[in-house]
Each structure stands twice: as C-alpha cells, then as structure tokens.
Amino acid sequence: MTRTVIRTCPLCEATCGLSIELDDADRVVAVRGDAEDVFSAGYLCPKGATIGELEADPDRLTAPRVRRDGRLVEASWEEAFEEVATRLHAIQAEHGPDAVAIYLGNPNVHTLAGQLYVRPLARALRTTNVYSASSVDQLPKHVSCGYLFGDPLAIPVPDLDRTDLLVVLGGNPRVSNGSLMTAPDLPGRLTALRRRGGRLVVVDPARTRTAERADVHLAVRPGTDALLLFAVVHTLAEEGLVDVGDHLGDHVAGVDEVVALAAPFAPERVASACGIDASAIRSLARELAAADRAVVYGRLGTSTVAFGTTTSWLVDVVNVLTGNLDRPGGAMFPLPAHHRPPRRPFRHARRHSRVRGLPEAIGEFPVATLYDEIVTPGEGQVRALITVAGNPVLSTPDGGRLDAAIAGLDLVVAVDPYITATSRHAHVVLPPPRILQRGHYDLAFSGLAIRNIANHSSAAVPLEDGQLDEWEILLTLAAIALGQSPPIEVDAADAFVLHQALEAVVADPAARLVTREVEELRTQLAGRRGPERLLDLLLRAGPYGDGFGSHEGGLSLARLEANPHGIDLGPLTPRVPAVLTTTSGRIELAPEPIVADVARLERHLEVVGSDGAGQTTGAVVDGAGQTTGAAQTTGAATTNGLVLIGRRHLRTNNSWSHNVAGLAKGQQLCTLRIHPDDAAARGLADGVAAVVRSAAGEVTVPVEVTDALRPGVVSLPHGFGHDLDGVELTVARDAGGANSNVLADRHLVDPISGNAVLNGLDVEVVPA
Ligand SMILES: Nc1nc2c(c(=O)[nH]1)N[C@H]1C(S)=C(S)[C@@H](COP(=O)(O)OP(=O)(O)OC[C@H]3O[C@@H](n4cnc5c(=O)[nH]c(N)nc54)[C@H](O)[C@@H]3O)O[C@H]1N2
Ligand SMILES: Nc1nc2c(c(=O)[nH]1)N[C@H]1C(S)=C(S)[C@@H](COP(=O)(O)OP(=O)(O)OC[C@H]3O[C@@H](n4cnc5c(=O)[nH]c(N)nc54)[C@H](O)[C@@H]3O)O[C@H]1N2
Ligand code: SF4
Ligand SMILES: [Mo]
C-alpha cells in the first residue's frame, strides 16, 4: 500500500507543489509535480525529484553528535545540550555576549523554524556578531530597497506573466529557477513571455541557458552593470524618455538628482568598460521606454559585485524612470498573506564591525569579516560560533582561512543534518528532522512571489520517539543562551514567544483582529504549538485573514489545511504609497549614501574604461585592522588578464545537495570554463588540470573550453570541495571539485552593504 502526500518543495525559491508517494514504511517511492497546485500546476525540476534520495540519505544524522577525544560521536539530546550549556555559559561569563557569533545559512529561509525561531535565538544571545548568507547574496538589494522604499523587505519583483519586456541582469532563472522572483516553472514562463510576443534581454558575461533563449544577449564585462544602467538612465534623460507615470508622479522624490548623477555616464563613454556597444545600450533604453509594460530584474551577478548596492538601486531607478514600478507588467510589490509588523524607516550602519569597521545592515555584519573577528585578539573577539543551516567554509570568502579559524574556536555548535566542511569542526552537532517530518509554509517567498499565494504543507511523516523538531532545538539553544540549564521546558519557552507575537499583533491597528484581547486570541489558537500556532496567528491577523472572526471566509491555517494545493490570492496589485515607509513617505530615488558612492564608480570607469582591458574590481580594499574610507582598486592583484565569475548547475544546490548520487549523473561539474582563445593563449585544453590563483588563494580544477563565456572571463561553480578531513558526505567527497571561495578575497566588498565580491575576481590561470 502506498499513500500520496502533497508538499511544497523547500529546495529553491520556486515553491513547486509536489505529489509524493510513500510506502508503508514512509519511504518515498515517487515524486511528481502536483498538477493541482495553484501556482506550479505540475512543474517539477530535477532537484525536486530527488527529495526521496535526500530523505533516505544514509549520511544524514539521526542523532546529535558531541566531540569526545577529538571525534564526533553520537550522543543523546540531553548530553548534547549539556555540552552546549557548559561551554557556552563559560564563554559568555568570561568574555561577554559578543564572544559568541551566529551564522545563519540559506535553508533558514526555506523552513518555518528558520523564519520564526532563529530570531528568538539571536536575540537571546545578545550578540552583535550576527552573520548570514545574505551578505554573500542579496544584502545589497535589501539595502537599496531600504533606502528607496524605507523597508529592506519591500523588494519589487517582475510581474512576469503580464510583462512585454523582461531585462535580466546577472541571473540565470532557467537554471536557478529564479531568485527574489518566486515563480514555479520559470523556464515555461519565459517561453510563454516570448510566445505572447514579449521580449527577453539577458545581460550576462556568460551565454547561459537563459541567455540562449533570449532575443538579445549582452555579454557584459563582469562588475560593470552599474555603468551600463547609469548609461541607460543617461539615455532616457538625454532623449527625453523619462516618464515615471501618473501613478507614481506624486510619490517620487529625487528624479532630477538621479538624472544629474547620470550625466558622466554616456553610453559612448561606458561602452568599452562594459564591453557593450553604445548603440546597444541606447537601444535598450529606448526599448524600455517604448514598451507598454517592461521590467528590469537583477540578481546574483548584480549583487555579489563591487558595486552591488549601486547596481541593485539602479535596477529600480530604471523601473521608476520608465514608469514601470508598481504597475502591472512592471516591477510590483507582493502582498503576502501573513501579518507583518509595521516597519520603521530603514536604518543602516547603526554599528560597525570591530576589526574592519564594516557597516551593520538588517541587523547583521558582513560575513566577509567573520574570519577577522575570530582571529583578531581584543575585547569582543569571537570565541564561539553557532551555525544554523549554514556552511560558511564552502560558501563565504576566504574559505580556506575561515576553515582554519573555525577549527581553533572554543565552541562550535552546528544545527545541521550533515557533517560538512563546517560542521566537522563542531563540538556539538544538532540534526533537524527530515523535510517530510515537518510542516512547511513559505513566509519568505510569499513576499517575493509573482502572484499572491498561500500554501501550507502539513508534516507527512511523524517525528520518531525522542526526535526533536528544529524549532525545539532552536528554542532550547535560546533558553541556554539566556543562562538556563538543560533540561529546558520547550513549551514554556514557546509560550513566551507566542506572547511576544500576540503583543506585537494586537499593538498594530492595521492587523485584522476581532478583538485586541491577548487572552481571547490565545484561546482561539489553542490546540496548536510551535511554528504552526504562530503561523495561524499571522495568517488570521494578515491582510487576507479571518481576523479571528471579523472577516468570514478569510484565511486561517485550518483553511489552508483544507486546501493542500494552495490558495491563489490573485495577481499582484499596486501598493504605492501604502508600501512606503521612508520618513518622507515617498520613494527616495536619490538616497544620500548611494549618491555619495557614485564618485567611486566614476573613478572605476576611468580605470577600466581607458583601454577596456584593466581588470580591477573597484571594490573597497580595507586592510585588516583599519578601515579606509576611501575606495581603492585592487591594483597589484595577481592576474594574467582573466576575471572569475561563478555559476550554478541545475542539479546541485549551493554546497549541500552534492550527496545525492543521481544529481551529478557522474559528470564532473566543478570545471573552470574558459574561452577557446584564452585557453589557447595559456596552453590549456579541455580536460587538463589548471591552477586558478587569486590574491586570496589557489585551487586546481579541470578545464572546460567553451565559447559560452566572453573572452577574458572564466567561471567556476561554488559549493564544491567536500573531500576535507572529517567530512561525512560519502558521495560528495568522491565527486571531486574545489572550494571556489578559497579564491574570494574577504577584503573585497561592496562598501555600502559590506556584501562580499564573489563575481569579478582578478585571477591568473596556468596549467597545473
Ligand atoms: N563563490 C560563490 N559563493 C557563494 C555563492 C556564489 O554564487 N559564488 N552563492 C552564495 C549564496 S547565493 C548563498 S545563498 C550561500 C549559501 O551559503 P550557506 O547557506 O552557508 O550554504 P549552503 O550550501 O546553502 O548550506 C546549507 C547548510 O544547511 C544544511 N541544511 C539543509 N537543510 C537544513 C535544514 O532544514 N535545517 C538545518 N538546520 N540545516 C539544513 C545543509 O546540510 C548545509 O550544511 O552561498 C553563497 N556563496
Ligand atoms: N540549480 C540551482 N538552483 C539554485 C541554486 C543552486 O545552487 N542550484 N541556488 C539558489 C540560490 S541560494 C540563489 S541566491 C539563486 C541565484 O539565482 P541566479 O542569480 O539566477 O543564479 P546564478 O546562476 O548565480 O546567476 C548569476 C548570473 O550572473 C552572471 N554574472 C556574474 N557576474 C556578473 C556581472 O558582473 N554582471 C552580470 N550582468 N552578470 C554576471 C553569471 O554568469 C550567472 O549567469 O539560485 C537558487 N537556485
Ligand atoms: S524548481 Fe525549486 S521548488 Fe521547484 S521542484 Fe525544483 S527545486 Fe523544488
Ligand atoms: Mo542564495
């Protein structure tokens, strides 16, 4: 006998519905796309199809591990938490709260536990040393949206199904399935765009799978998108094409200032720096202005670069200036179903990191400086690290050095299902349950979706006796961080979390509530615990909620449980000015800190634009121990004229799905892609080993010669390099490949956000 369960796939941002067949022993026998899912309508990619293999992976931990005599041995939960408490309390007592750092990895945005219980843990630690994968990813977008719209979470997304022209910079949605743009079946939606007569323009140094299907592919030089977009603004202004639209007219400040800022960036002046003809840049601007409904979208390749914030900002500037912001078919703000607390105007750089003086953003410090905080003595030095769903050794800059630094810490706690490059250094590893053992709801991605959707999946398989849910692990750690000793009463801690959530909701006049009595709401939520109880509260108080009785037929968790294929809440609708939380209440198109950094871009243009061959990144290089307010270029970096970028593969997911045998299909995925001319010039041929060297380090990888990259650019995927001592990933260890982040210099950051520069690194490539 088998049974079928309906689940949302948690493996990427596309949130596809899956129909999963389980046998009597709850083993996965088949995974199909859920044809009835209101959003994905049956779509499934090769990664989603491997959920069964992930669930059955023998390397996945089923019990905690504790370090004894140098080895990670199985232990009971009691022993594991005892070990954490003893060591953590000693460090906190002797060195204070900042001695404990926390790093939050990407899967936290894909779990309810990560979305609802990580914050209580971080707060309980009372540390300023909070780091996350955001600062190797989309932090510049949060910062630019914070300044533009007042809210770092107000990120406009392409209204993909209704646009006539989509311009993608630095994204490869046909492979990544989209990011900061939640839409299942992106390949299909992009095909549909062109079928209905729409156009796709891709700006990418590589001819990616997305670029292959584009009407126009502009093979930009890495790191120069800000110049390109400024040239678009310049053209719009010069040719009288600026029109923010009647719908926005009253709500935008700073148009003239932005136009003035674009003055130095004529297409003819940036063309050689960008590696794109001036006429192509002017055409792009004219096409954007002429299209009825158009949208510019920038992703990873515009974010993990030296001008990440500036580029992210310019994407929305162009959308505003062409009248495409907050309009159907343009860039629109989703309205997710859950209640969000009212936001205060965005504040940024409220603190600076101890060693390098890098700015705080969205409550975090850039992970590019975690290494410095660990190795630099003094008050506030990091001595303990808690990682939750993260693998910074493989995912963040200067991976090799960070690896060694983490190995020397007094305490490492990893909440992770695997013994990875990072968790192998742990004193305690706390494994969360499997995907099918927990409920799922996309709190993060429903706020980035191209339709308003609500979809909850119930746990399909029960926890085993004594197994802890991830939120229970996080709450126990939070209680320990507050000084309590195990055993911890999880339900008491959870009652406190609920109480705070209730207080926040009743204090918000915009929340849908029939009553503002905390006690009455608590009664109505009885019968649930943990994340499901919080979710029920947030849904019922949210913009489509049942208001606990005030809005009949509105959303509640019970209603979602009765609709396992999800509830479609309709297409995106205009949200300006309600969505704006700037002090002025308007879109601040020319925010001071971004304006102030334009001079650095001009200097960069002078360096790279003169002959089109200079390869400096334009990033701020701040020597350890001091901050240079001024920008410098890398200048003396090792280079023989090549620039390194990254790439993703359809069948892998960052660093952590590499243990699924079927994913790679025996193929070597971690190759250095290089243009035939560049290969020939260096005596490199397909399949031979090459040494790739940067200012930070070197790796040896096989070469793949392809004309899919523009000359002068090489690419290497990240997330590989699992064959380190102690890593317990049998398949991934054998898969080969090297840690590309050994090459990423931690000193190279986008100075406004502190985000790491992972694309556009100067490298030298020679035969091994
Ligand atoms: N050079 C280079 N580096 C990059 C990038 C790049 O393009 N180039 N991309 C960057 C980006 S966009 C990102 S998001 C980061 C990702 O960086 P990280 O988030 O640090 O790394 P992941 O590889 O996603 O590792 C996730 C970890 O979570 C664990 N895990 C999986 N599921 C769960 C769960 O349910 N609960 C818990 N507790 N743990 C779980 C996995 O075992 C794994 O150890 O990498 C960044 N690094
Ligand atoms: N299969 C698969 N899917 C994934 C992931 C995965 O690892 N595997 N990871 C998930 C995560 S965490 C994320 S954040 C998303 C990322 O989603 P995307 O951003 O869509 O994915 P990437 O493939 O990293 O695309 C970045 C593109 O930027 C280009 N690029 C590099 N430098 C520059 C530049 O200077 N300018 C321009 N214009 N382009 C540049 C690269 O060639 C690449 O094609 O993908 C998610 N989906
Ligand atoms: S596209 Fe993403 S969400 Fe959809 S099946 Fe693949 S991994 Fe899962
Ligand atoms: Mo990411």
GROMACS .gro file of N, CA and C in nm, residues 1-7 9 17-34 44-56 436 460-461:
model
  126
    1MET      N    1   0.083  -0.121   0.000
    1MET     CA    2   0.000   0.000   0.000
    1MET      C    3   0.087   0.126   0.000
    2THR      N    4   0.050   0.217  -0.083
    2THR     CA    5   0.119   0.346  -0.078
    2THR      C    6   0.017   0.456  -0.050
    3ARG      N    7   0.066   0.569  -0.006
    3ARG     CA    8  -0.021   0.685   0.011
    3ARG      C    9   0.047   0.806  -0.052
    4THR      N   10  -0.033   0.904  -0.087
    4THR     CA   11   0.022   1.021  -0.154
    4THR      C   12   0.006   1.144  -0.065
    5VAL      N   13   0.114   1.220  -0.051
    5VAL     CA   14   0.106   1.344   0.026
    5VAL      C   15   0.141   1.462  -0.065
    6ILE      N   16   0.083   1.575  -0.034
    6ILE     CA   17   0.106   1.696  -0.112
    6ILE      C   18   0.196   1.788  -0.030
    7ARG      N   19   0.306   1.831  -0.090
    7ARG     CA   20   0.403   1.912  -0.018
    7ARG      C   21   0.458   2.022  -0.108
    9CYS      N   22   0.783   2.203  -0.231
    9CYS     CA   23   0.926   2.172  -0.235
    9CYS      C   24   1.003   2.285  -0.165
   17GLY      N   25   0.467   2.274  -0.598
   17GLY     CA   26   0.390   2.172  -0.527
   17GLY      C   27   0.434   2.034  -0.575
   18LEU      N   28   0.455   1.945  -0.479
   18LEU     CA   29   0.496   1.809  -0.513
   18LEU      C   30   0.389   1.712  -0.467
   19SER      N   31   0.374   1.606  -0.543
   19SER     CA   32   0.286   1.497  -0.505
   19SER      C   33   0.378   1.378  -0.479
   20ILE      N   34   0.387   1.339  -0.353
   20ILE     CA   35   0.488   1.241  -0.314
   20ILE      C   36   0.421   1.112  -0.268
   21GLU      N   37   0.463   1.003  -0.328
   21GLU     CA   38   0.407   0.873  -0.294
   21GLU      C   39   0.497   0.806  -0.189
   22LEU      N   40   0.437   0.761  -0.080
   22LEU     CA   41   0.513   0.698   0.029
   22LEU      C   42   0.466   0.554   0.046
   23ASP      N   43   0.560   0.466   0.081
   23ASP     CA   44   0.519   0.328   0.107
   23ASP      C   45   0.483   0.311   0.255
   24ASP      N   46   0.454   0.187   0.294
   24ASP     CA   47   0.412   0.159   0.432
   24ASP      C   48   0.511   0.207   0.536
   25ALA      N   49   0.638   0.199   0.499
   25ALA     CA   50   0.743   0.240   0.594
   25ALA      C   51   0.776   0.389   0.578
   26ASP      N   52   0.686   0.463   0.512
   26ASP     CA   53   0.705   0.607   0.491
   26ASP      C   54   0.827   0.639   0.407
   27ARG      N   55   0.869   0.544   0.325
   27ARG     CA   56   0.977   0.574   0.232
   27ARG      C   57   0.918   0.632   0.104
   28VAL      N   58   0.992   0.726   0.044
   28VAL     CA   59   0.943   0.790  -0.079
   28VAL      C   60   0.960   0.692  -0.195
   29VAL      N   61   0.850   0.662  -0.265
   29VAL     CA   62   0.864   0.576  -0.383
   29VAL      C   63   0.853   0.657  -0.513
   30ALA      N   64   0.787   0.770  -0.509
   30ALA     CA   65   0.780   0.851  -0.631
   30ALA      C   66   0.757   0.997  -0.596
   31VAL      N   67   0.814   1.086  -0.677
   31VAL     CA   68   0.790   1.229  -0.662
   31VAL      C   69   0.742   1.283  -0.796
   32ARG      N   70   0.628   1.348  -0.795
   32ARG     CA   71   0.576   1.407  -0.918
   32ARG      C   72   0.542   1.554  -0.889
   33GLY      N   73   0.529   1.631  -0.994
   33GLY     CA   74   0.477   1.766  -0.976
   33GLY      C   75   0.329   1.755  -0.943
   34ASP      N   76   0.282   1.838  -0.850
   34ASP     CA   77   0.140   1.836  -0.814
   34ASP      C   78   0.060   1.914  -0.919
   44LEU      N   79   0.800   2.040  -1.209
   44LEU     CA   80   0.899   1.977  -1.119
   44LEU      C   81   1.033   1.984  -1.189
   45CYS      N   82   1.140   2.017  -1.115
   45CYS     CA   83   1.272   2.018  -1.176
   45CYS      C   84   1.351   1.897  -1.124
   46PRO      N   85   1.469   1.870  -1.182
   46PRO     CA   86   1.543   1.750  -1.139
   46PRO      C   87   1.582   1.751  -0.991
   47LYS      N   88   1.598   1.871  -0.933
   47LYS     CA   89   1.634   1.874  -0.790
   47LYS      C   90   1.517   1.828  -0.704
   48GLY      N   91   1.399   1.881  -0.735
   48GLY     CA   92   1.280   1.844  -0.658
   48GLY      C   93   1.255   1.694  -0.666
   49ALA      N   94   1.290   1.636  -0.779
   49ALA     CA   95   1.267   1.492  -0.799
   49ALA      C   96   1.355   1.407  -0.709
   50THR      N   97   1.458   1.468  -0.647
   50THR     CA   98   1.549   1.388  -0.563
   50THR      C   99   1.513   1.391  -0.415
   51ILE      N  100   1.396   1.443  -0.382
   51ILE     CA  101   1.362   1.452  -0.240
   51ILE      C  102   1.367   1.315  -0.173
   52GLY      N  103   1.327   1.213  -0.245
   52GLY     CA  104   1.332   1.078  -0.189
   52GLY      C  105   1.474   1.037  -0.152
   53GLU      N  106   1.568   1.067  -0.241
   53GLU     CA  107   1.708   1.033  -0.212
   53GLU      C  108   1.761   1.114  -0.095
   54LEU      N  109   1.722   1.241  -0.089
   54LEU     CA  110   1.765   1.325   0.024
   54LEU      C  111   1.711   1.267   0.155
   55GLU      N  112   1.583   1.228   0.154
   55GLU     CA  113   1.520   1.174   0.274
   55GLU      C  114   1.587   1.045   0.321
   56ALA      N  115   1.630   0.965   0.223
   56ALA     CA  116   1.684   0.833   0.257
   56ALA      C  117   1.837   0.834   0.269
  436LEU      N  118   1.017   1.582   0.515
  436LEU     CA  119   0.878   1.536   0.522
  436LEU      C  120   0.826   1.528   0.665
  460ALA      N  121   0.429   1.518   0.681
  460ALA     CA  122   0.377   1.398   0.617
  460ALA      C  123   0.416   1.273   0.693
  461VAL      N  124   0.525   1.284   0.766
  461VAL     CA  125   0.579   1.169   0.838
  461VAL      C  126   0.605   1.215   0.981
   0.00000   0.00000   0.00000
